[in-house]
Amino acid sequence: MLESLMAFSINMVIVSGNVGSDPEIKQMNSGKGKFVTFPIAVEEFWTNKETGEKNSKTSWFKIISFNPYLVELSERKINKGSKVFIKGKLKKSTWTDENNKSMSSINIEPSDISVLGSKANEGTSEGGNDFESSGNEFEDLPI
């Protein structure tokens, strides 16, 4: 049983938080399509059991998508402060910088983005009810 589990690997991540800046839509170097990138802040809360003090920590993740639908969704529905729910995988990017130094980063490549609301409409009657999903919830499950 343990051997079969050791042969199985999975790369799946789920995050929910607030978008840190307006999405950047860029043209691919090949000229054949666009991609989108934006940061997401994910907050973690806990209480110190000894002191009762409440604590929080914010982690930032970079979202990068080459999926034409997610690029278009990001362009139409996502802005700084938007609340989003993202399912995807971790992806390592490598490149050489202007000083010829090898660089790398770990980013999230989404398979699904659900827009839960945005700061722009919090004061309106629509509130946080701006929900739109790419609808790919089960496409990447390894079953």
Coordinates of C-alpha atoms in Angstrom, one line a residue:
M1 CA 0.0 0.0 0.0
L2 CA 2.7 2.5 1.0
E3 CA 4.7 1.8 -2.3
S4 CA 1.6 2.7 -4.4
L5 CA 1.1 5.9 -2.4
M6 CA 4.8 6.9 -2.9
A7 CA 4.4 6.6 -6.7
F8 CA 1.4 8.9 -6.7
S9 CA 2.1 12.7 -6.7
I10 CA -0.2 15.6 -6.9
N11 CA 0.2 19.3 -7.5
M12 CA -2.9 21.2 -6.4
V13 CA -3.4 24.4 -4.5
I14 CA -6.4 26.4 -3.4
V15 CA -6.2 30.0 -2.2
S16 CA -8.7 32.6 -1.3
G17 CA -7.9 36.2 -0.7
N18 CA -7.7 39.8 -2.0
V19 CA -6.1 40.9 -5.2
G20 CA -3.1 43.2 -4.4
S21 CA -3.1 45.2 -7.7
D22 CA -5.0 45.5 -10.9
P23 CA -4.2 42.5 -13.2
E24 CA -1.5 43.1 -15.8
I25 CA -2.5 41.7 -19.2
K26 CA 0.6 41.2 -21.4
Q27 CA 1.2 40.0 -24.9
M28 CA 3.2 36.7 -25.2
N29 CA 6.7 37.0 -26.8
S30 CA 5.5 34.8 -29.6
G31 CA 2.7 37.3 -30.3
K32 CA 0.2 34.5 -30.2
G33 CA -2.0 35.3 -27.3
K34 CA -2.0 37.1 -24.0
F35 CA -1.4 36.2 -20.4
V36 CA -2.4 37.8 -17.1
T37 CA -0.6 38.2 -13.8
F38 CA -1.6 39.6 -10.5
P39 CA -0.7 39.2 -6.8
I40 CA -3.1 37.8 -4.2
A41 CA -2.9 38.3 -0.4
V42 CA -4.0 35.4 1.8
E43 CA -4.4 36.1 5.5
E44 CA -4.0 33.6 8.2
F45 CA -5.4 34.2 11.7
W46 CA -4.7 32.4 15.0
T47 CA -4.9 33.0 18.7
N48 CA -1.9 32.5 21.1
K49 CA -3.2 29.8 23.5
E50 CA -1.0 31.1 26.4
T51 CA -1.8 34.8 26.1
G52 CA -5.1 34.8 24.2
E53 CA -3.5 37.4 21.9
K54 CA -5.0 37.4 18.3
N55 CA -2.4 37.3 15.5
S56 CA -2.4 37.5 11.8
K57 CA 0.0 37.0 8.9
T58 CA -0.4 37.8 5.2
S59 CA 1.2 35.7 2.5
W60 CA 1.5 36.9 -1.0
F61 CA 1.3 34.7 -4.1
K62 CA 1.7 35.6 -7.8
I63 CA -1.0 34.3 -10.1
I64 CA -0.1 33.7 -13.8
S65 CA -2.5 32.4 -16.4
F66 CA -2.1 31.7 -20.1
N67 CA -5.7 30.4 -20.4
P68 CA -7.6 32.8 -22.8
Y69 CA -10.8 32.6 -20.8
L70 CA -9.1 33.4 -17.5
V71 CA -7.2 36.3 -19.1
E72 CA -10.5 37.7 -20.3
L73 CA -12.3 37.1 -17.0
S74 CA -9.4 38.9 -15.2
E75 CA -9.6 41.8 -17.6
R76 CA -13.4 42.2 -17.1
K77 CA -14.0 41.3 -13.5
I78 CA -10.9 41.5 -11.4
N79 CA -9.3 44.7 -9.9
K80 CA -7.3 45.7 -6.9
G81 CA -9.1 44.6 -3.8
S82 CA -11.3 41.9 -5.5
K83 CA -12.0 38.9 -3.4
V84 CA -11.1 35.7 -5.4
F85 CA -11.1 32.0 -4.9
I86 CA -8.4 30.2 -7.0
K87 CA -7.8 26.6 -7.7
G88 CA -4.7 25.6 -9.6
K89 CA -1.2 24.2 -9.4
L90 CA 2.3 25.5 -8.4
K91 CA 4.5 26.2 -11.3
K92 CA 8.2 27.0 -11.2
S93 CA 9.4 29.8 -13.6
T94 CA 13.0 30.2 -14.5
W95 CA 14.7 33.0 -16.5
T96 CA 18.0 34.9 -16.9
D97 CA 17.9 38.5 -15.7
E98 CA 19.6 41.5 -17.2
N99 CA 22.8 40.7 -15.3
N100 CA 22.9 37.2 -16.8
K101 CA 22.0 35.7 -13.4
S102 CA 19.7 32.7 -13.3
M103 CA 16.4 33.5 -11.5
S104 CA 13.4 31.4 -10.5
S105 CA 10.1 31.8 -8.7
I106 CA 7.2 29.6 -7.7
N107 CA 3.8 30.9 -8.9
I108 CA 0.2 29.7 -9.0
E109 CA -1.1 28.7 -12.4
P110 CA -4.9 28.7 -12.0
S111 CA -7.3 26.2 -13.5
D112 CA -10.3 28.0 -12.1
I113 CA -10.8 31.6 -10.8
S114 CA -14.0 32.5 -8.9
V115 CA -14.6 36.2 -8.4
L116 CA -16.4 36.6 -5.1
G117 CA -16.7 40.4 -5.1
S118 CA -14.7 43.6 -5.4
K119 CA -14.0 46.7 -3.3
A120 CA -15.4 48.8 -6.2
N121 CA -18.9 47.5 -5.5
E122 CA -18.9 47.0 -1.7
G123 CA -20.9 50.2 -1.2
T124 CA -23.5 49.4 -3.8
S125 CA -26.6 47.3 -3.5
E126 CA -24.7 44.5 -5.3
G127 CA -22.3 44.2 -2.3
G128 CA -20.1 41.1 -2.5
N129 CA -22.4 39.2 -4.8
D130 CA -20.3 39.4 -7.9
F131 CA -19.7 35.7 -8.5
E132 CA -18.2 34.4 -11.7
S133 CA -16.3 31.2 -12.2
S134 CA -14.4 29.7 -15.1
G135 CA -16.4 26.5 -14.6
N136 CA -13.3 24.2 -14.7
E137 CA -13.7 22.9 -11.2
F138 CA -13.3 19.2 -11.9
E139 CA -11.2 19.1 -15.1
D140 CA -7.8 18.6 -13.5
L141 CA -8.7 16.1 -10.8
P142 CA -6.4 13.0 -11.1
I143 CA -9.2 10.4 -11.1

